[in-house]
mmCIF file of C-alpha atoms in Angstrom:
data_model
loop_
_atom_site.group_PDB
_atom_site.id
_atom_site.type_symbol
_atom_site.label_atom_id
_atom_site.label_comp_id
_atom_site.label_asym_id
_atom_site.label_seq_id
_atom_site.Cartn_x
_atom_site.Cartn_y
_atom_site.Cartn_z
ATOM 1 C CA LEU I 148 -11.481 -17.983 -16.118
ATOM 2 C CA VAL I 149 -10.317 -14.684 -15.133
ATOM 3 C CA PRO I 150 -12.352 -11.913 -16.807
ATOM 4 C CA ASN I 151 -9.376 -9.359 -16.917
ATOM 5 C CA ARG I 152 -5.888 -8.695 -16.244
ATOM 6 C CA THR I 153 -6.301 -6.907 -12.678
ATOM 7 C CA LEU I 154 -8.165 -9.447 -11.335
ATOM 8 C CA LEU I 155 -5.275 -11.834 -12.662
ATOM 9 C CA ASP I 156 -2.850 -9.943 -10.858
ATOM 10 C CA ALA I 157 -4.621 -9.593 -7.726
ATOM 11 C CA TYR I 158 -5.471 -13.346 -7.166
ATOM 12 C CA ARG I 159 -2.336 -15.031 -8.809
ATOM 13 C CA LEU I 160 -0.151 -15.011 -5.394
ATOM 14 C CA PRO I 161 -2.797 -16.213 -3.123
ATOM 15 C CA ILE I 162 -3.919 -18.686 -5.437
ATOM 16 C CA GLN I 163 -0.270 -19.942 -5.642
ATOM 17 C CA ALA I 164 0.084 -19.981 -2.249
ATOM 18 C CA PHE I 165 -3.049 -21.997 -1.672
ATOM 19 C CA PHE I 166 -1.810 -24.621 -3.832
ATOM 20 C CA GLU I 167 1.661 -24.529 -2.295
ATOM 21 C CA SER I 168 -0.097 -25.275 1.063
ATOM 22 C CA PHE I 169 -0.772 -28.893 -0.174
ATOM 23 C CA ARG I 170 1.836 -31.636 0.160
ATOM 24 C CA PHE I 171 1.489 -34.964 -1.335
ATOM 25 C CA PRO I 172 2.308 -38.211 0.577
ATOM 26 C CA GLY I 173 6.137 -39.395 0.212
ATOM 27 C CA GLU I 174 6.877 -35.702 -1.117
ATOM 28 C CA ALA I 175 10.176 -34.222 0.509
ATOM 29 C CA LYS I 176 9.863 -31.059 2.545
ATOM 30 C CA PRO I 177 12.494 -28.358 2.150
ATOM 31 C CA PRO I 178 15.015 -28.267 4.239
ATOM 32 C CA GLN I 179 14.869 -26.241 7.320
ATOM 33 C CA ALA I 180 17.136 -24.824 9.797
ATOM 34 C CA PRO I 181 16.521 -26.278 13.057
ATOM 35 C CA ALA I 182 14.268 -24.128 15.243
ATOM 36 C CA ARG I 183 14.991 -23.067 18.788
ATOM 37 C CA PRO I 184 12.138 -22.697 21.074
ATOM 38 C CA PRO I 185 10.483 -19.093 20.732
ATOM 39 C CA THR I 186 11.654 -16.638 22.964
ATOM 40 C CA PRO I 187 10.731 -12.918 23.751
ATOM 41 C CA VAL I 188 11.177 -10.961 20.867
ATOM 42 C CA ASP I 189 15.108 -10.087 20.138
ATOM 43 C CA ARG I 190 15.472 -6.405 19.398
ATOM 44 C CA ASP I 191 18.416 -6.963 17.315
ATOM 45 C CA GLU I 192 16.437 -8.752 14.737
ATOM 46 C CA LEU I 193 13.915 -5.887 14.527
ATOM 47 C CA GLY I 194 15.819 -3.335 12.686
ATOM 48 C CA SER I 195 16.007 0.304 14.138
ATOM 49 C CA ARG I 196 13.983 2.473 12.073
ATOM 50 C CA GLU I 197 10.642 3.694 13.824
ATOM 51 C CA VAL I 198 7.310 3.208 11.726
ATOM 52 C CA GLY I 199 4.512 4.763 14.251
ATOM 53 C CA SER I 200 4.598 2.000 16.688
ATOM 54 C CA VAL I 201 6.021 -0.566 14.802
ATOM 55 C CA ARG I 202 9.520 -1.027 13.034
ATOM 56 C CA SER I 203 10.554 -1.809 9.444
ATOM 57 C CA GLY I 204 12.650 -5.041 9.351
ATOM 58 C CA GLY I 205 12.300 -8.437 11.117
ATOM 59 C CA LEU I 206 8.799 -9.831 12.281
ATOM 60 C CA SER I 207 7.857 -6.426 13.606
ATOM 61 C CA GLY I 208 5.758 -4.484 10.983
ATOM 62 C CA VAL I 209 2.378 -5.049 9.258
ATOM 63 C CA TRP I 210 1.888 -8.323 7.133
ATOM 64 C CA MET I 211 -0.709 -9.172 4.290
ATOM 65 C CA GLY I 212 -2.076 -12.518 3.239
ATOM 66 C CA PHE I 213 -4.804 -14.351 2.329
ATOM 67 C CA LYS I 214 -7.080 -16.952 4.014
ATOM 68 C CA GLN I 215 -9.038 -19.539 2.154
ATOM 69 C CA LEU I 216 -12.605 -19.114 3.431
ATOM 70 C CA GLN I 217 -15.274 -21.737 2.193
ATOM 71 C CA LEU I 218 -18.311 -20.035 0.905
ATOM 72 C CA PHE I 219 -21.056 -21.795 -1.103
ATOM 73 C CA GLY I 220 -19.010 -24.722 -1.932
ATOM 74 C CA SER I 221 -16.164 -22.750 -3.376
ATOM 75 C CA TYR I 222 -12.903 -21.521 -1.750
ATOM 76 C CA VAL I 223 -12.431 -17.590 -1.689
ATOM 77 C CA PRO I 224 -9.234 -15.856 -0.986
ATOM 78 C CA ASP I 225 -9.790 -13.411 2.156
ATOM 79 C CA THR I 226 -7.561 -10.421 2.279
ATOM 80 C CA ARG I 227 -6.213 -10.147 5.830
ATOM 81 C CA TRP I 228 -3.369 -8.382 7.732
ATOM 82 C CA MET I 229 -1.306 -8.911 11.169
ATOM 83 C CA THR I 230 0.479 -6.428 12.988
ATOM 84 C CA PHE I 231 3.310 -7.194 15.146
ATOM 85 C CA PHE I 232 4.492 -4.470 17.350
ATOM 86 C CA ASP I 233 8.000 -4.093 18.706
ATOM 87 C CA ASP I 234 7.201 -4.780 22.345
ATOM 88 C CA GLY I 235 5.729 -8.281 21.571
ATOM 89 C CA GLN I 236 2.215 -7.442 21.424
ATOM 90 C CA ALA I 237 0.305 -8.439 17.777
ATOM 91 C CA LEU I 238 -3.094 -7.804 16.128
ATOM 92 C CA ASP I 239 -4.496 -10.074 13.921
ATOM 93 C CA ASP I 240 -5.964 -7.492 11.786
ATOM 94 C CA LEU I 241 -4.828 -3.847 10.585
ATOM 95 C CA PRO I 242 -6.687 -0.867 11.950
ATOM 96 C CA ARG I 243 -9.145 0.584 9.800
ATOM 97 C CA THR I 244 -7.635 3.973 10.345
ATOM 98 C CA GLY I 245 -3.924 2.631 9.985
ATOM 99 C CA LEU I 246 -1.278 3.093 12.829
ATOM 100 C CA ASP I 247 -1.059 6.979 12.961
ATOM 101 C CA GLY I 248 -2.102 7.906 16.464
ATOM 102 C CA PHE I 249 -3.657 4.228 17.147
ATOM 103 C CA ASP I 250 -4.755 3.853 20.823
ATOM 104 C CA ARG I 251 -3.940 -0.033 21.551
ATOM 105 C CA SER I 252 -5.259 0.402 25.344
ATOM 106 C CA ALA I 253 -8.889 1.681 23.762
ATOM 107 C CA SER I 254 -8.626 -1.159 21.104
ATOM 108 C CA LYS I 255 -8.189 -3.926 23.486
ATOM 109 C CA ALA I 256 -10.778 -2.384 26.053
ATOM 110 C CA ASN I 257 -13.323 -2.918 23.021
ATOM 111 C CA ARG I 258 -15.058 -5.970 23.739
ATOM 112 C CA ASP I 259 -15.302 -6.622 19.860
ATOM 113 C CA LYS I 260 -11.740 -5.812 19.149
ATOM 114 C CA ARG I 261 -9.845 -7.358 21.645
ATOM 115 C CA ALA I 262 -10.613 -11.023 20.352
ATOM 116 C CA PHE I 263 -7.836 -10.034 17.712
ATOM 117 C CA TRP I 264 -5.145 -9.154 20.226
ATOM 118 C CA GLY I 265 -2.396 -11.245 21.548
ATOM 119 C CA THR I 266 1.329 -11.477 22.324
ATOM 120 C CA TYR I 267 3.967 -13.136 20.205
ATOM 121 C CA SER I 268 7.413 -14.556 20.729
ATOM 122 C CA TYR I 269 9.877 -14.993 17.730
ATOM 123 C CA ARG I 270 13.261 -16.127 16.910
ATOM 124 C CA ASP I 271 15.365 -17.761 14.320
ATOM 125 C CA GLY I 272 12.722 -18.101 11.958
ATOM 126 C CA ALA I 273 10.001 -19.811 14.351
ATOM 127 C CA GLY I 274 7.545 -18.347 17.005
ATOM 128 C CA VAL I 275 4.136 -18.404 18.238
ATOM 129 C CA PHE I 276 1.218 -15.848 18.287
ATOM 130 C CA LYS I 277 -0.887 -16.152 21.673
ATOM 131 C CA LYS I 278 -4.501 -14.801 21.937
ATOM 132 C CA LEU I 279 -4.813 -12.531 25.302
ATOM 133 C CA ASP I 280 -8.255 -14.408 25.788
ATOM 134 C CA GLY I 281 -7.021 -17.804 25.064
ATOM 135 C CA GLY I 282 -7.816 -20.355 22.258
ATOM 136 C CA PRO I 283 -5.563 -22.074 20.113
ATOM 137 C CA ASP I 284 -1.965 -20.887 19.413
ATOM 138 C CA THR I 285 -0.860 -19.897 15.780
ATOM 139 C CA ARG I 286 2.472 -21.156 15.184
ATOM 140 C CA ILE I 287 4.684 -18.838 12.794
ATOM 141 C CA THR I 288 7.542 -20.127 10.628
ATOM 142 C CA LEU I 289 10.022 -17.887 8.346
ATOM 143 C CA GLU I 290 9.623 -19.094 4.692
ATOM 144 C CA LYS I 291 12.105 -16.595 3.425
ATOM 145 C CA PRO I 292 13.001 -12.911 3.952
ATOM 146 C CA GLY I 293 9.845 -11.120 3.965
ATOM 147 C CA GLN I 294 7.410 -14.049 3.986
ATOM 148 C CA ILE I 295 5.967 -16.113 6.660
ATOM 149 C CA LYS I 296 3.312 -19.026 7.025
ATOM 150 C CA LEU I 297 1.002 -19.287 9.987
ATOM 151 C CA ASP I 298 0.074 -22.833 11.258
ATOM 152 C CA GLY I 299 1.746 -24.079 8.019
ATOM 153 C CA LEU I 300 -1.233 -22.972 5.896
ATOM 154 C CA HIS I 301 -1.178 -19.202 5.175
ATOM 155 C CA SER I 302 1.289 -17.276 4.028
ATOM 156 C CA TYR I 303 1.728 -13.373 4.870
ATOM 157 C CA TYR I 304 4.021 -10.839 3.115
ATOM 158 C CA GLN I 305 5.669 -7.930 5.045
ATOM 159 C CA CYS I 306 4.168 -4.710 3.470
ATOM 160 C CA ALA I 307 6.382 -1.997 2.410
ATOM 161 C CA ASP I 308 7.157 1.077 4.241
ATOM 162 C CA VAL I 309 4.699 3.935 3.261
ATOM 163 C CA ASP I 310 6.107 6.800 5.044
ATOM 164 C CA GLY I 311 5.915 9.968 2.972
ATOM 165 C CA LEU I 312 4.706 8.200 0.172
ATOM 166 C CA ARG I 313 3.467 10.422 -2.719
ATOM 167 C CA LEU I 314 1.205 8.853 -5.414
ATOM 168 C CA ASP I 315 0.383 10.325 -9.055
ATOM 169 C CA GLY I 316 -2.758 9.202 -10.794
ATOM 170 C CA ALA I 317 -6.389 7.778 -10.015
ATOM 171 C CA TRP I 318 -7.448 4.739 -8.228
ATOM 172 C CA ALA I 319 -11.072 3.260 -8.389
ATOM 173 C CA GLY I 320 -12.717 0.913 -5.865
ATOM 174 C CA TYR I 321 -14.221 -0.837 -9.267
ATOM 175 C CA ALA I 322 -12.755 -4.532 -10.102
ATOM 176 C CA ASP I 323 -12.448 -3.156 -13.794
ATOM 177 C CA PRO I 324 -11.537 0.514 -13.245
ATOM 178 C CA ASP I 325 -11.286 1.388 -17.131
ATOM 179 C CA ASP I 326 -14.950 0.243 -17.798
ATOM 180 C CA PRO I 327 -15.874 3.235 -19.706
ATOM 181 C CA ARG I 328 -19.065 3.277 -17.857
ATOM 182 C CA HIS I 329 -17.694 4.481 -14.671
ATOM 183 C CA ARG I 330 -16.687 7.822 -16.330
ATOM 184 C CA SER I 331 -20.323 8.465 -17.053
ATOM 185 C CA VAL I 332 -21.189 8.707 -13.307
ATOM 186 C CA PRO I 333 -21.447 11.951 -11.940
ATOM 187 C CA ILE I 334 -18.619 13.285 -9.551
ATOM 188 C CA GLY I 335 -19.853 12.750 -6.211
ATOM 189 C CA GLN I 336 -21.073 9.190 -6.973
ATOM 190 C CA ARG I 337 -17.737 7.956 -8.320
ATOM 191 C CA CYS I 338 -15.641 5.681 -6.282
ATOM 192 C CA VAL I 339 -12.320 7.245 -7.249
ATOM 193 C CA LEU I 340 -9.697 8.944 -5.386
ATOM 194 C CA ARG I 341 -7.025 10.887 -7.373
ATOM 195 C CA PHE I 342 -3.635 12.131 -6.233
ATOM 196 C CA SER I 343 -0.798 14.140 -7.154
ATOM 197 C CA ASN I 344 2.936 14.251 -6.529
ATOM 198 C CA ASP I 345 2.907 17.708 -5.094
ATOM 199 C CA GLY I 346 0.373 16.213 -2.325
ATOM 200 C CA ARG I 347 -2.850 16.962 -3.396
ATOM 201 C CA PHE I 348 -5.778 14.491 -3.853
ATOM 202 C CA SER I 349 -9.393 14.702 -5.040
ATOM 203 C CA ASP I 350 -12.295 12.436 -3.590
ATOM 204 C CA GLU I 351 -14.902 12.096 -6.489
ATOM 205 C CA GLY I 352 -17.107 9.883 -4.005
ATOM 206 C CA VAL I 353 -15.376 7.206 -2.333
ATOM 207 C CA PHE I 354 -16.644 7.758 1.232
ATOM 208 C CA ALA I 355 -20.081 8.667 -0.045
ATOM 209 C CA THR I 356 -20.590 5.447 -1.937
ATOM 210 C CA LEU I 357 -17.878 2.696 -0.515
ATOM 211 C CA LEU I 358 -16.122 3.741 2.482
ATOM 212 C CA THR I 359 -19.466 5.025 3.904
ATOM 213 C CA ARG I 360 -18.861 3.883 7.477
ATOM 214 C CA GLU I 361 -15.278 5.747 8.252
ATOM 215 C CA ALA I 362 -15.017 7.800 11.253
ATOM 216 C CA GLY I 363 -13.814 11.592 11.302
ATOM 217 C CA SER I 364 -16.854 13.114 9.816
ATOM 218 C CA THR I 365 -20.285 12.539 9.303
ATOM 219 C CA ALA I 366 -19.941 14.522 6.048
ATOM 220 C CA ASN I 367 -18.873 11.995 3.463
ATOM 221 C CA GLY I 368 -19.333 14.079 0.303
ATOM 222 C CA PRO I 369 -16.871 14.393 -2.504
ATOM 223 C CA GLY I 370 -13.936 16.928 -2.065
ATOM 224 C CA SER I 371 -10.362 17.778 -2.417
ATOM 225 C CA GLY I 372 -7.370 19.016 -0.288
ATOM 226 C CA ARG I 373 -4.109 17.843 0.374
ATOM 227 C CA TYR I 374 -2.763 14.147 1.733
ATOM 228 C CA LYS I 375 -0.109 12.731 3.748
ATOM 229 C CA ILE I 376 1.028 9.044 4.370
ATOM 230 C CA LYS I 377 2.656 7.944 7.414
ATOM 231 C CA SER I 378 2.639 4.700 9.630
ATOM 232 C CA PHE I 379 0.161 3.041 7.299
ATOM 233 C CA SER I 380 -2.308 5.909 7.375
ATOM 234 C CA LEU I 381 -3.675 7.859 4.547
ATOM 235 C CA ILE I 382 -4.597 11.320 6.201
ATOM 236 C CA LEU I 383 -6.973 13.198 4.149
ATOM 237 C CA ASN I 384 -7.340 16.965 5.154
ATOM 238 C CA TYR I 385 -10.207 18.230 2.874
ATOM 239 C CA SER I 386 -10.351 22.129 2.103
ATOM 240 C CA ASP I 387 -13.464 22.219 3.904
ATOM 241 C CA GLY I 388 -11.876 21.446 7.159
ATOM 242 C CA ARG I 389 -12.908 17.677 7.229
ATOM 243 C CA LEU I 390 -10.213 15.341 8.130
ATOM 244 C CA LYS I 391 -10.376 11.473 7.216
ATOM 245 C CA LYS I 392 -7.642 9.000 8.179
ATOM 246 C CA VAL I 393 -7.577 5.314 6.943
ATOM 247 C CA ALA I 394 -4.931 2.333 6.359
ATOM 248 C CA ILE I 395 -3.179 2.060 3.506
ATOM 249 C CA THR I 396 -0.853 -0.430 2.044
ATOM 250 C CA GLY I 397 0.542 -1.891 -1.113
ATOM 251 C CA PHE I 398 -0.391 -5.272 -2.662
ATOM 252 C CA LEU I 399 1.356 -8.013 -0.295
ATOM 253 C CA SER I 400 5.029 -7.354 -0.155
ATOM 254 C CA ALA I 401 5.032 -4.636 -3.355
ATOM 255 C CA ASN I 402 6.706 -1.287 -2.984
ATOM 256 C CA PRO I 403 3.683 1.170 -3.600
ATOM 257 C CA ALA I 404 6.338 3.873 -4.654
ATOM 258 C CA ALA I 405 7.254 1.781 -7.614
ATOM 259 C CA GLN I 406 4.221 -0.843 -8.078
ATOM 260 C CA ASN I 407 1.139 0.645 -7.138
ATOM 261 C CA ASN I 408 -1.632 -0.912 -9.646
ATOM 262 C CA ILE I 409 -3.085 -2.359 -6.539
ATOM 263 C CA LEU I 410 -3.290 -0.243 -3.314
ATOM 264 C CA PHE I 411 -5.469 -1.372 -0.170
ATOM 265 C CA ILE I 412 -6.948 1.714 1.442
ATOM 266 C CA CYS I 413 -9.289 1.151 4.432
ATOM 267 C CA ARG I 414 -8.596 -2.517 3.610
ATOM 268 C CA THR I 415 -10.326 -2.255 0.319
ATOM 269 C CA ARG I 416 -8.747 -3.012 -2.868
ATOM 270 C CA PHE I 417 -8.460 -0.077 -5.232
ATOM 271 C CA ASN I 418 -7.169 -0.391 -8.653
ATOM 272 C CA LYS I 419 -5.287 2.118 -10.686
ATOM 273 C CA MET I 420 -6.741 3.653 -13.728
ATOM 274 C CA LYS I 421 -5.104 4.291 -17.099
#
């Protein structure tokens, strides 16, 4: 049983994708167009609008999905991202700071992060992702516009462009954001971010309690200021001079300008408060 509607909404699609990954003997496969051998990225398929270092449209962009990990005897959907750049490079991840000002060379030079880098080729609904340092290739197939499947197992959905996004409301890093017990927690210790349409924000303790490892400042106390969103980065300019930059996407393919009950900030799920 799922204890609340928020968790039901969060896991409905990954659970559905998990069961759809199984096929029973004799079950007919859906018809697919014959795939041509993967070739280098065809720029005509990728659209033309720049979004930081990726384009909106085609395979290039940020994709979000779930991989089922077996933990303690049960399968747990694990949130994952892939970033396909328009020059044929790919990252099996989303940088914690998003893509605004992201230094790909520095990332690839980092021993721990290099393992997630590779190149891809894609055309006519079929492609392959190859790791820079070797290892098994990952097959990419188009299921439908905005949805791909990796190795025939894991469905990923193209994240909506968030450039210039303005938010209105409060989002909490709690599974049940409307539990009345959260409201008794003092400001400074709450996992809550508030935003307004005029570009202002208030951090009630998110970086002090939940996102404690984020770069940009050693001072993680609460505060307020102005925000902007571009290239899948949420940029927070605090009135005391602090600057923080963290990744932001909607939930799977949902457009957060219209569907934002769930946001992922720094790859962490935040649920909208009533």
